[in-house]
């Protein structure tokens, strides 16, 4: 498919991890609409998180897929995404009939963590099954090119146990969520070592976690409080949730009501549990 232009009518809140030929790839589903109707676009890896709810984009160089009777399009390595002017003839965004699990918010600490870091060749994009990050050079197992170790792109997935007033809960933290949190603290170098990343998660202390099913879709560290700091701390956590919901740090919220609130820039409290504030 050479080109698809449309408005983002829905974004799935949680991304998914899919293993393809030894690589763990992250993918995100969005619904794109024009005057003729809607179609699902599957975003992969670097395209994940590039689009915002309610905005209009031109997608170039896509590919068609069919699964369980549904025809959809998917991005490729050659895909480019460009924001364009709104399409004529489209009215207000109607709620989409997309079933998603509710997003819940919890305050918790990570008590157990297992992090798997994988690396991808910058030349041929193949996964490296054996990789020593302490060595200065590494030869790609597929294209046979010798490269500096920092040229191999790291990605990580964390399986964690979180503990709070609710008890214990097992959850998965995807690469995009980990990357956002580390970038905000200028700690991206931790992604190059499994145990360093695990130790960092265990030392984070109190966290505000937003979880859909078993996936953490956003997380922010709760600063240590004194009685006089309570209001400023709540303000900080609320600001982080707004930042995530607005699409600056990831997918917009699950429900159409929450997406509408985000798009309108208004305040409100819309959540299955009533505790995820925007």
PDB file of C-alpha atoms in Angstrom:
ATOM      1  CA  UNK A   1       0.000   0.000   0.000  1.00  0.00           C
ATOM      2  CA  UNK A   2       1.668   3.187  -1.172  1.00  0.00           C
ATOM      3  CA  UNK A   3      -0.175   5.651   1.032  1.00  0.00           C
ATOM      4  CA  UNK A   4      -2.891   5.870   3.691  1.00  0.00           C
ATOM      5  CA  UNK A   5      -4.025   9.215   5.101  1.00  0.00           C
ATOM      6  CA  UNK A   6      -6.443   9.451   7.984  1.00  0.00           C
ATOM      7  CA  UNK A   7      -7.289  10.721  11.445  1.00  0.00           C
ATOM      8  CA  UNK A   8      -6.380   8.703  14.544  1.00  0.00           C
ATOM      9  CA  UNK A   9      -9.743   7.622  15.935  1.00  0.00           C
ATOM     10  CA  UNK A  10      -8.411   5.249  18.615  1.00  0.00           C
ATOM     11  CA  UNK A  11      -5.128   4.075  20.113  1.00  0.00           C
ATOM     12  CA  UNK A  12      -4.784   0.880  22.067  1.00  0.00           C
ATOM     13  CA  UNK A  13      -3.504   1.776  25.516  1.00  0.00           C
ATOM     14  CA  UNK A  14      -1.084  -1.113  25.965  1.00  0.00           C
ATOM     15  CA  UNK A  15       1.498  -2.231  23.456  1.00  0.00           C
ATOM     16  CA  UNK A  16       2.222  -5.905  22.812  1.00  0.00           C
ATOM     17  CA  UNK A  17       5.480  -7.841  22.682  1.00  0.00           C
ATOM     18  CA  UNK A  18       5.827 -10.335  19.837  1.00  0.00           C
ATOM     19  CA  UNK A  19       8.769 -12.655  19.260  1.00  0.00           C
ATOM     20  CA  UNK A  20       9.871 -12.742  15.610  1.00  0.00           C
ATOM     21  CA  UNK A  21      12.914 -14.816  14.622  1.00  0.00           C
ATOM     22  CA  UNK A  22      14.511 -14.445  18.041  1.00  0.00           C
ATOM     23  CA  UNK A  23      13.721 -10.745  18.426  1.00  0.00           C
ATOM     24  CA  UNK A  24      11.186  -9.320  20.895  1.00  0.00           C
ATOM     25  CA  UNK A  25       9.338  -6.657  18.937  1.00  0.00           C
ATOM     26  CA  UNK A  26       6.896  -4.139  20.381  1.00  0.00           C
ATOM     27  CA  UNK A  27       3.744  -3.276  18.473  1.00  0.00           C
ATOM     28  CA  UNK A  28       0.814  -0.895  18.901  1.00  0.00           C
ATOM     29  CA  UNK A  29      -2.602  -0.887  17.209  1.00  0.00           C
ATOM     30  CA  UNK A  30      -4.356   2.305  16.104  1.00  0.00           C
ATOM     31  CA  UNK A  31      -7.566   2.963  14.177  1.00  0.00           C
ATOM     32  CA  UNK A  32      -7.316   5.400  11.274  1.00  0.00           C
ATOM     33  CA  UNK A  33     -10.420   6.947   9.663  1.00  0.00           C
ATOM     34  CA  UNK A  34     -11.382   9.007   6.652  1.00  0.00           C
ATOM     35  CA  UNK A  35     -14.771   9.699   5.048  1.00  0.00           C
ATOM     36  CA  UNK A  36     -14.896   6.151   3.657  1.00  0.00           C
ATOM     37  CA  UNK A  37     -14.486   4.368   6.996  1.00  0.00           C
ATOM     38  CA  UNK A  38     -11.904   3.025   9.451  1.00  0.00           C
ATOM     39  CA  UNK A  39      -9.017   0.585   9.235  1.00  0.00           C
ATOM     40  CA  UNK A  40      -6.526  -0.740  11.778  1.00  0.00           C
ATOM     41  CA  UNK A  41      -2.878   0.206  11.356  1.00  0.00           C
ATOM     42  CA  UNK A  42      -0.304  -1.895  13.202  1.00  0.00           C
ATOM     43  CA  UNK A  43       2.728   0.150  14.255  1.00  0.00           C
ATOM     44  CA  UNK A  44       6.029  -1.624  14.885  1.00  0.00           C
ATOM     45  CA  UNK A  45       9.119  -0.731  16.897  1.00  0.00           C
ATOM     46  CA  UNK A  46      10.283   2.808  16.117  1.00  0.00           C
ATOM     47  CA  UNK A  47       6.848   3.856  14.799  1.00  0.00           C
ATOM     48  CA  UNK A  48       5.180   2.987  18.120  1.00  0.00           C
ATOM     49  CA  UNK A  49       4.214   6.142  20.022  1.00  0.00           C
ATOM     50  CA  UNK A  50       4.620   8.492  17.029  1.00  0.00           C
ATOM     51  CA  UNK A  51       0.919   9.283  16.540  1.00  0.00           C
ATOM     52  CA  UNK A  52      -1.540  11.140  18.756  1.00  0.00           C
ATOM     53  CA  UNK A  53      -5.288  10.704  19.165  1.00  0.00           C
ATOM     54  CA  UNK A  54      -7.304  13.102  16.984  1.00  0.00           C
ATOM     55  CA  UNK A  55      -4.380  14.094  14.743  1.00  0.00           C
ATOM     56  CA  UNK A  56      -4.213  13.346  11.005  1.00  0.00           C
ATOM     57  CA  UNK A  57      -1.258  11.513   9.468  1.00  0.00           C
ATOM     58  CA  UNK A  58      -0.019  10.272   6.102  1.00  0.00           C
ATOM     59  CA  UNK A  59       1.454   6.753   6.225  1.00  0.00           C
ATOM     60  CA  UNK A  60       3.688   5.743   3.312  1.00  0.00           C
ATOM     61  CA  UNK A  61       4.858   2.254   2.295  1.00  0.00           C
ATOM     62  CA  UNK A  62       2.537  -0.017   4.249  1.00  0.00           C
ATOM     63  CA  UNK A  63       1.682  -3.680   3.794  1.00  0.00           C
ATOM     64  CA  UNK A  64      -1.672  -5.464   4.037  1.00  0.00           C
ATOM     65  CA  UNK A  65      -2.398  -8.351   6.369  1.00  0.00           C
ATOM     66  CA  UNK A  66      -5.456 -10.471   7.128  1.00  0.00           C
ATOM     67  CA  UNK A  67      -6.014 -12.203  10.462  1.00  0.00           C
ATOM     68  CA  UNK A  68      -9.186 -13.944  11.659  1.00  0.00           C
ATOM     69  CA  UNK A  69     -11.162 -12.341   8.855  1.00  0.00           C
ATOM     70  CA  UNK A  70      -9.948  -8.799   9.569  1.00  0.00           C
ATOM     71  CA  UNK A  71      -8.077  -6.908   6.861  1.00  0.00           C
ATOM     72  CA  UNK A  72      -5.604  -4.360   8.224  1.00  0.00           C
ATOM     73  CA  UNK A  73      -2.390  -2.620   7.247  1.00  0.00           C
ATOM     74  CA  UNK A  74       0.960  -2.758   8.975  1.00  0.00           C
ATOM     75  CA  UNK A  75       4.070  -0.603   8.895  1.00  0.00           C
ATOM     76  CA  UNK A  76       7.319  -1.836   7.351  1.00  0.00           C
ATOM     77  CA  UNK A  77      10.961  -0.808   7.654  1.00  0.00           C
ATOM     78  CA  UNK A  78      10.366   1.644   4.796  1.00  0.00           C
ATOM     79  CA  UNK A  79       7.275   3.246   6.365  1.00  0.00           C
ATOM     80  CA  UNK A  80       7.292   6.982   7.017  1.00  0.00           C
ATOM     81  CA  UNK A  81       4.699   8.815   9.106  1.00  0.00           C
ATOM     82  CA  UNK A  82       3.957  12.504   8.557  1.00  0.00           C
ATOM     83  CA  UNK A  83       1.400  14.704  10.325  1.00  0.00           C
ATOM     84  CA  UNK A  84      -0.798  16.539   7.809  1.00  0.00           C
ATOM     85  CA  UNK A  85      -3.769  18.899   7.801  1.00  0.00           C
ATOM     86  CA  UNK A  86      -7.189  17.564   8.899  1.00  0.00           C
ATOM     87  CA  UNK A  87      -9.186  15.857   6.167  1.00  0.00           C
ATOM     88  CA  UNK A  88     -12.303  17.654   4.899  1.00  0.00           C
ATOM     89  CA  UNK A  89     -15.713  16.127   5.558  1.00  0.00           C
ATOM     90  CA  UNK A  90     -14.934  14.533   8.919  1.00  0.00           C
ATOM     91  CA  UNK A  91     -17.065  15.498  11.900  1.00  0.00           C
ATOM     92  CA  UNK A  92     -16.433  14.881  15.572  1.00  0.00           C
ATOM     93  CA  UNK A  93     -14.707  11.634  16.477  1.00  0.00           C
ATOM     94  CA  UNK A  94     -17.306   8.988  17.271  1.00  0.00           C
ATOM     95  CA  UNK A  95     -16.601   6.424  20.028  1.00  0.00           C
ATOM     96  CA  UNK A  96     -15.020   3.301  18.566  1.00  0.00           C
ATOM     97  CA  UNK A  97     -16.324  -0.145  19.430  1.00  0.00           C
ATOM     98  CA  UNK A  98     -12.982  -1.433  20.659  1.00  0.00           C
ATOM     99  CA  UNK A  99     -12.897  -3.681  23.701  1.00  0.00           C
ATOM    100  CA  UNK A 100     -10.050  -3.014  26.103  1.00  0.00           C
ATOM    101  CA  UNK A 101      -9.354  -3.953  29.683  1.00  0.00           C
ATOM    102  CA  UNK A 102      -9.679  -1.089  32.167  1.00  0.00           C
ATOM    103  CA  UNK A 103      -6.631   0.858  33.282  1.00  0.00           C
ATOM    104  CA  UNK A 104      -6.094   0.785  37.042  1.00  0.00           C
ATOM    105  CA  UNK A 105      -3.756   2.926  39.125  1.00  0.00           C
ATOM    106  CA  UNK A 106      -1.802   1.619  42.109  1.00  0.00           C
ATOM    107  CA  UNK A 107       0.913   2.902  44.407  1.00  0.00           C
ATOM    108  CA  UNK A 108       3.466   0.148  44.926  1.00  0.00           C
ATOM    109  CA  UNK A 109       7.109  -0.875  45.150  1.00  0.00           C
ATOM    110  CA  UNK A 110       8.846  -3.364  42.890  1.00  0.00           C
ATOM    111  CA  UNK A 111       9.973  -6.280  45.061  1.00  0.00           C
ATOM    112  CA  UNK A 112      11.162  -8.734  42.371  1.00  0.00           C
ATOM    113  CA  UNK A 113      12.438  -8.076  38.868  1.00  0.00           C
ATOM    114  CA  UNK A 114      13.703 -10.071  35.909  1.00  0.00           C
ATOM    115  CA  UNK A 115      14.977  -8.041  32.970  1.00  0.00           C
ATOM    116  CA  UNK A 116      15.852  -9.478  29.559  1.00  0.00           C
ATOM    117  CA  UNK A 117      17.959  -7.191  27.365  1.00  0.00           C
ATOM    118  CA  UNK A 118      18.309  -7.967  23.657  1.00  0.00           C
ATOM    119  CA  UNK A 119      20.316  -6.174  21.011  1.00  0.00           C
ATOM    120  CA  UNK A 120      19.744  -5.523  17.343  1.00  0.00           C
ATOM    121  CA  UNK A 121      22.358  -5.010  14.643  1.00  0.00           C
ATOM    122  CA  UNK A 122      22.248  -1.483  13.266  1.00  0.00           C
ATOM    123  CA  UNK A 123      23.166  -2.775   9.806  1.00  0.00           C
ATOM    124  CA  UNK A 124      20.898  -5.769   9.140  1.00  0.00           C
ATOM    125  CA  UNK A 125      18.453  -5.466  12.093  1.00  0.00           C
ATOM    126  CA  UNK A 126      19.004  -9.056  13.190  1.00  0.00           C
ATOM    127  CA  UNK A 127      18.884 -10.109  16.857  1.00  0.00           C
ATOM    128  CA  UNK A 128      22.180 -10.967  18.523  1.00  0.00           C
ATOM    129  CA  UNK A 129      21.820 -14.186  20.491  1.00  0.00           C
ATOM    130  CA  UNK A 130      25.238 -13.986  22.160  1.00  0.00           C
ATOM    131  CA  UNK A 131      26.448 -10.545  23.136  1.00  0.00           C
ATOM    132  CA  UNK A 132      29.028  -9.352  25.674  1.00  0.00           C
ATOM    133  CA  UNK A 133      28.380  -5.666  26.463  1.00  0.00           C
ATOM    134  CA  UNK A 134      31.787  -5.376  28.177  1.00  0.00           C
ATOM    135  CA  UNK A 135      33.666  -5.985  24.923  1.00  0.00           C
ATOM    136  CA  UNK A 136      34.601  -3.046  22.717  1.00  0.00           C
ATOM    137  CA  UNK A 137      33.554  -4.729  19.441  1.00  0.00           C
ATOM    138  CA  UNK A 138      30.994  -7.299  18.372  1.00  0.00           C
ATOM    139  CA  UNK A 139      30.624  -9.127  15.049  1.00  0.00           C
ATOM    140  CA  UNK A 140      27.041  -9.541  13.839  1.00  0.00           C
ATOM    141  CA  UNK A 141      26.054 -13.190  13.564  1.00  0.00           C
ATOM    142  CA  UNK A 142      24.125 -12.538  10.330  1.00  0.00           C
ATOM    143  CA  UNK A 143      25.805  -9.816   8.246  1.00  0.00           C
ATOM    144  CA  UNK A 144      29.254 -10.570   9.733  1.00  0.00           C
ATOM    145  CA  UNK A 145      30.036  -6.868  10.144  1.00  0.00           C
ATOM    146  CA  UNK A 146      32.339  -5.976  13.048  1.00  0.00           C
ATOM    147  CA  UNK A 147      30.919  -2.983  14.911  1.00  0.00           C
ATOM    148  CA  UNK A 148      31.412  -1.135  18.163  1.00  0.00           C
ATOM    149  CA  UNK A 149      29.146  -2.581  20.841  1.00  0.00           C
ATOM    150  CA  UNK A 150      27.323   0.743  21.294  1.00  0.00           C
ATOM    151  CA  UNK A 151      26.149   0.505  17.669  1.00  0.00           C
ATOM    152  CA  UNK A 152      23.829  -2.344  18.639  1.00  0.00           C
ATOM    153  CA  UNK A 153      20.441  -1.017  19.752  1.00  0.00           C
ATOM    154  CA  UNK A 154      19.369  -2.391  23.147  1.00  0.00           C
ATOM    155  CA  UNK A 155      15.774  -3.134  24.069  1.00  0.00           C
ATOM    156  CA  UNK A 156      14.455  -4.628  27.273  1.00  0.00           C
ATOM    157  CA  UNK A 157      11.417  -6.213  28.829  1.00  0.00           C
ATOM    158  CA  UNK A 158      10.913  -6.545  32.579  1.00  0.00           C
ATOM    159  CA  UNK A 159       8.764  -9.039  34.456  1.00  0.00           C
ATOM    160  CA  UNK A 160       8.202  -7.650  37.933  1.00  0.00           C
ATOM    161  CA  UNK A 161       6.297  -8.265  41.149  1.00  0.00           C
ATOM    162  CA  UNK A 162       4.864  -5.129  42.733  1.00  0.00           C
ATOM    163  CA  UNK A 163       3.660  -4.890  46.314  1.00  0.00           C
ATOM    164  CA  UNK A 164       1.282  -2.398  47.909  1.00  0.00           C
ATOM    165  CA  UNK A 165      -1.812  -2.132  50.094  1.00  0.00           C
ATOM    166  CA  UNK A 166      -3.583  -4.411  47.603  1.00  0.00           C
ATOM    167  CA  UNK A 167      -1.058  -7.234  48.122  1.00  0.00           C
ATOM    168  CA  UNK A 168       1.185  -8.549  45.350  1.00  0.00           C
ATOM    169  CA  UNK A 169       0.739  -8.290  41.600  1.00  0.00           C
ATOM    170  CA  UNK A 170       2.822  -9.627  38.704  1.00  0.00           C
ATOM    171  CA  UNK A 171       3.167  -7.344  35.694  1.00  0.00           C
ATOM    172  CA  UNK A 172       5.225  -6.746  32.554  1.00  0.00           C
ATOM    173  CA  UNK A 173       7.000  -3.470  31.789  1.00  0.00           C
ATOM    174  CA  UNK A 174       7.577  -3.073  28.063  1.00  0.00           C
ATOM    175  CA  UNK A 175      10.609  -1.574  26.385  1.00  0.00           C
ATOM    176  CA  UNK A 176       8.874   1.718  25.519  1.00  0.00           C
ATOM    177  CA  UNK A 177       7.820   2.328  29.138  1.00  0.00           C
ATOM    178  CA  UNK A 178      11.303   1.461  30.418  1.00  0.00           C
ATOM    179  CA  UNK A 179      12.927   3.701  27.796  1.00  0.00           C
ATOM    180  CA  UNK A 180      10.718   6.676  28.700  1.00  0.00           C
ATOM    181  CA  UNK A 181      11.417   6.339  32.418  1.00  0.00           C
ATOM    182  CA  UNK A 182      15.164   5.991  31.940  1.00  0.00           C
ATOM    183  CA  UNK A 183      15.383   8.896  29.476  1.00  0.00           C
ATOM    184  CA  UNK A 184      13.553  11.202  31.874  1.00  0.00           C
ATOM    185  CA  UNK A 185      16.191  10.428  34.536  1.00  0.00           C
ATOM    186  CA  UNK A 186      19.123  10.391  32.079  1.00  0.00           C
ATOM    187  CA  UNK A 187      19.770   6.737  32.915  1.00  0.00           C
ATOM    188  CA  UNK A 188      19.434   5.173  29.460  1.00  0.00           C
ATOM    189  CA  UNK A 189      22.859   3.531  29.864  1.00  0.00           C
ATOM    190  CA  UNK A 190      21.291   1.084  32.367  1.00  0.00           C
ATOM    191  CA  UNK A 191      19.545  -0.667  29.479  1.00  0.00           C
ATOM    192  CA  UNK A 192      22.866  -2.156  28.418  1.00  0.00           C
ATOM    193  CA  UNK A 193      23.055  -4.502  31.410  1.00  0.00           C
ATOM    194  CA  UNK A 194      20.338  -6.825  32.738  1.00  0.00           C
ATOM    195  CA  UNK A 195      21.339  -6.785  36.394  1.00  0.00           C
ATOM    196  CA  UNK A 196      21.959  -3.029  36.556  1.00  0.00           C
ATOM    197  CA  UNK A 197      18.431  -2.532  35.259  1.00  0.00           C
ATOM    198  CA  UNK A 198      17.010  -5.021  37.770  1.00  0.00           C
ATOM    199  CA  UNK A 199      18.811  -3.329  40.664  1.00  0.00           C
ATOM    200  CA  UNK A 200      17.544   0.076  39.530  1.00  0.00           C
ATOM    201  CA  UNK A 201      13.942  -1.152  39.504  1.00  0.00           C
ATOM    202  CA  UNK A 202      14.308  -2.601  43.003  1.00  0.00           C
ATOM    203  CA  UNK A 203      15.742   0.683  44.288  1.00  0.00           C
ATOM    204  CA  UNK A 204      13.090   2.944  42.758  1.00  0.00           C
ATOM    205  CA  UNK A 205      11.001   3.021  45.942  1.00  0.00           C
ATOM    206  CA  UNK A 206       7.353   4.084  45.758  1.00  0.00           C
ATOM    207  CA  UNK A 207       5.911   4.220  42.248  1.00  0.00           C
ATOM    208  CA  UNK A 208       2.607   5.257  40.715  1.00  0.00           C
ATOM    209  CA  UNK A 209       1.795   2.510  38.225  1.00  0.00           C
ATOM    210  CA  UNK A 210      -0.941   2.518  35.611  1.00  0.00           C
ATOM    211  CA  UNK A 211      -1.698  -1.061  34.616  1.00  0.00           C
ATOM    212  CA  UNK A 212      -3.890  -2.536  31.901  1.00  0.00           C
ATOM    213  CA  UNK A 213      -4.408  -6.222  32.393  1.00  0.00           C
ATOM    214  CA  UNK A 214      -0.847  -7.370  33.178  1.00  0.00           C
ATOM    215  CA  UNK A 215       0.991  -4.577  31.352  1.00  0.00           C
ATOM    216  CA  UNK A 216       2.368  -1.409  32.927  1.00  0.00           C
ATOM    217  CA  UNK A 217       1.404   1.380  30.510  1.00  0.00           C
ATOM    218  CA  UNK A 218       2.894   4.244  32.556  1.00  0.00           C
ATOM    219  CA  UNK A 219       4.933   4.620  35.709  1.00  0.00           C
ATOM    220  CA  UNK A 220       6.302   7.532  37.704  1.00  0.00           C
ATOM    221  CA  UNK A 221       8.373   7.682  40.888  1.00  0.00           C
ATOM    222  CA  UNK A 222       6.540   9.173  43.863  1.00  0.00           C
ATOM    223  CA  UNK A 223       8.830  11.656  45.632  1.00  0.00           C
ATOM    224  CA  UNK A 224       9.380  11.248  49.347  1.00  0.00           C
ATOM    225  CA  UNK A 225       6.965  13.498  51.174  1.00  0.00           C
ATOM    226  CA  UNK A 226       6.977  15.711  54.195  1.00  0.00           C
ATOM    227  CA  UNK A 227       3.592  17.008  55.425  1.00  0.00           C
ATOM    228  CA  UNK A 228       4.144  20.306  53.607  1.00  0.00           C
ATOM    229  CA  UNK A 229       5.050  18.503  50.381  1.00  0.00           C
ATOM    230  CA  UNK A 230       1.779  16.570  49.986  1.00  0.00           C
ATOM    231  CA  UNK A 231       0.034  18.952  47.594  1.00  0.00           C
ATOM    232  CA  UNK A 232       3.115  19.449  45.402  1.00  0.00           C
ATOM    233  CA  UNK A 233       3.674  15.670  45.228  1.00  0.00           C
ATOM    234  CA  UNK A 234       0.105  15.038  44.111  1.00  0.00           C
ATOM    235  CA  UNK A 235       0.535  17.793  41.538  1.00  0.00           C
ATOM    236  CA  UNK A 236       3.684  16.142  40.219  1.00  0.00           C
ATOM    237  CA  UNK A 237       2.037  12.718  39.814  1.00  0.00           C
ATOM    238  CA  UNK A 238      -1.025  14.280  38.173  1.00  0.00           C
ATOM    239  CA  UNK A 239       1.200  16.172  35.733  1.00  0.00           C
ATOM    240  CA  UNK A 240       2.989  12.953  34.745  1.00  0.00           C
ATOM    241  CA  UNK A 241      -0.332  11.205  34.067  1.00  0.00           C
ATOM    242  CA  UNK A 242      -1.430  14.135  31.884  1.00  0.00           C
ATOM    243  CA  UNK A 243       1.906  13.946  30.050  1.00  0.00           C
ATOM    244  CA  UNK A 244       1.431  10.258  29.283  1.00  0.00           C
ATOM    245  CA  UNK A 245      -2.250  10.660  28.387  1.00  0.00           C
ATOM    246  CA  UNK A 246      -1.499  13.478  25.978  1.00  0.00           C
ATOM    247  CA  UNK A 247       0.619  11.098  23.936  1.00  0.00           C
ATOM    248  CA  UNK A 248       3.944  12.821  24.590  1.00  0.00           C
ATOM    249  CA  UNK A 249       5.233   9.723  26.323  1.00  0.00           C
ATOM    250  CA  UNK A 250       3.112   6.983  24.876  1.00  0.00           C
ATOM    251  CA  UNK A 251      -0.363   5.791  23.942  1.00  0.00           C
ATOM    252  CA  UNK A 252      -3.496   7.686  24.915  1.00  0.00           C
ATOM    253  CA  UNK A 253      -5.886   6.196  27.481  1.00  0.00           C
ATOM    254  CA  UNK A 254      -8.076   3.214  26.709  1.00  0.00           C
ATOM    255  CA  UNK A 255     -11.666   4.429  26.805  1.00  0.00           C
ATOM    256  CA  UNK A 256     -13.207   6.792  24.226  1.00  0.00           C
ATOM    257  CA  UNK A 257     -14.259   9.113  27.055  1.00  0.00           C
ATOM    258  CA  UNK A 258     -10.667   9.382  28.261  1.00  0.00           C
ATOM    259  CA  UNK A 259      -9.413   9.934  24.715  1.00  0.00           C
ATOM    260  CA  UNK A 260     -11.953  12.719  24.253  1.00  0.00           C
ATOM    261  CA  UNK A 261     -10.827  14.368  27.477  1.00  0.00           C
ATOM    262  CA  UNK A 262      -7.216  14.194  26.315  1.00  0.00           C
ATOM    263  CA  UNK A 263      -8.021  15.594  22.897  1.00  0.00           C
ATOM    264  CA  UNK A 264     -10.073  18.468  24.343  1.00  0.00           C
ATOM    265  CA  UNK A 265      -7.418  19.316  26.901  1.00  0.00           C
ATOM    266  CA  UNK A 266      -9.986  19.328  29.686  1.00  0.00           C
ATOM    267  CA  UNK A 267      -9.848  18.055  33.216  1.00  0.00           C
ATOM    268  CA  UNK A 268     -11.877  15.197  34.583  1.00  0.00           C
ATOM    269  CA  UNK A 269     -11.818  11.794  36.189  1.00  0.00           C
ATOM    270  CA  UNK A 270     -12.726   8.934  33.878  1.00  0.00           C
ATOM    271  CA  UNK A 271     -11.584   5.433  34.754  1.00  0.00           C
ATOM    272  CA  UNK A 272     -12.950   1.985  35.413  1.00  0.00           C
ATOM    273  CA  UNK A 273     -11.740   2.332  38.989  1.00  0.00           C
ATOM    274  CA  UNK A 274     -12.168   6.080  39.273  1.00  0.00           C
ATOM    275  CA  UNK A 275      -8.582   6.697  40.334  1.00  0.00           C
ATOM    276  CA  UNK A 276      -6.785   7.570  37.112  1.00  0.00           C
ATOM    277  CA  UNK A 277      -7.108  11.344  37.023  1.00  0.00           C
ATOM    278  CA  UNK A 278      -6.618  13.527  33.978  1.00  0.00           C
TER     279      UNK A 278
END
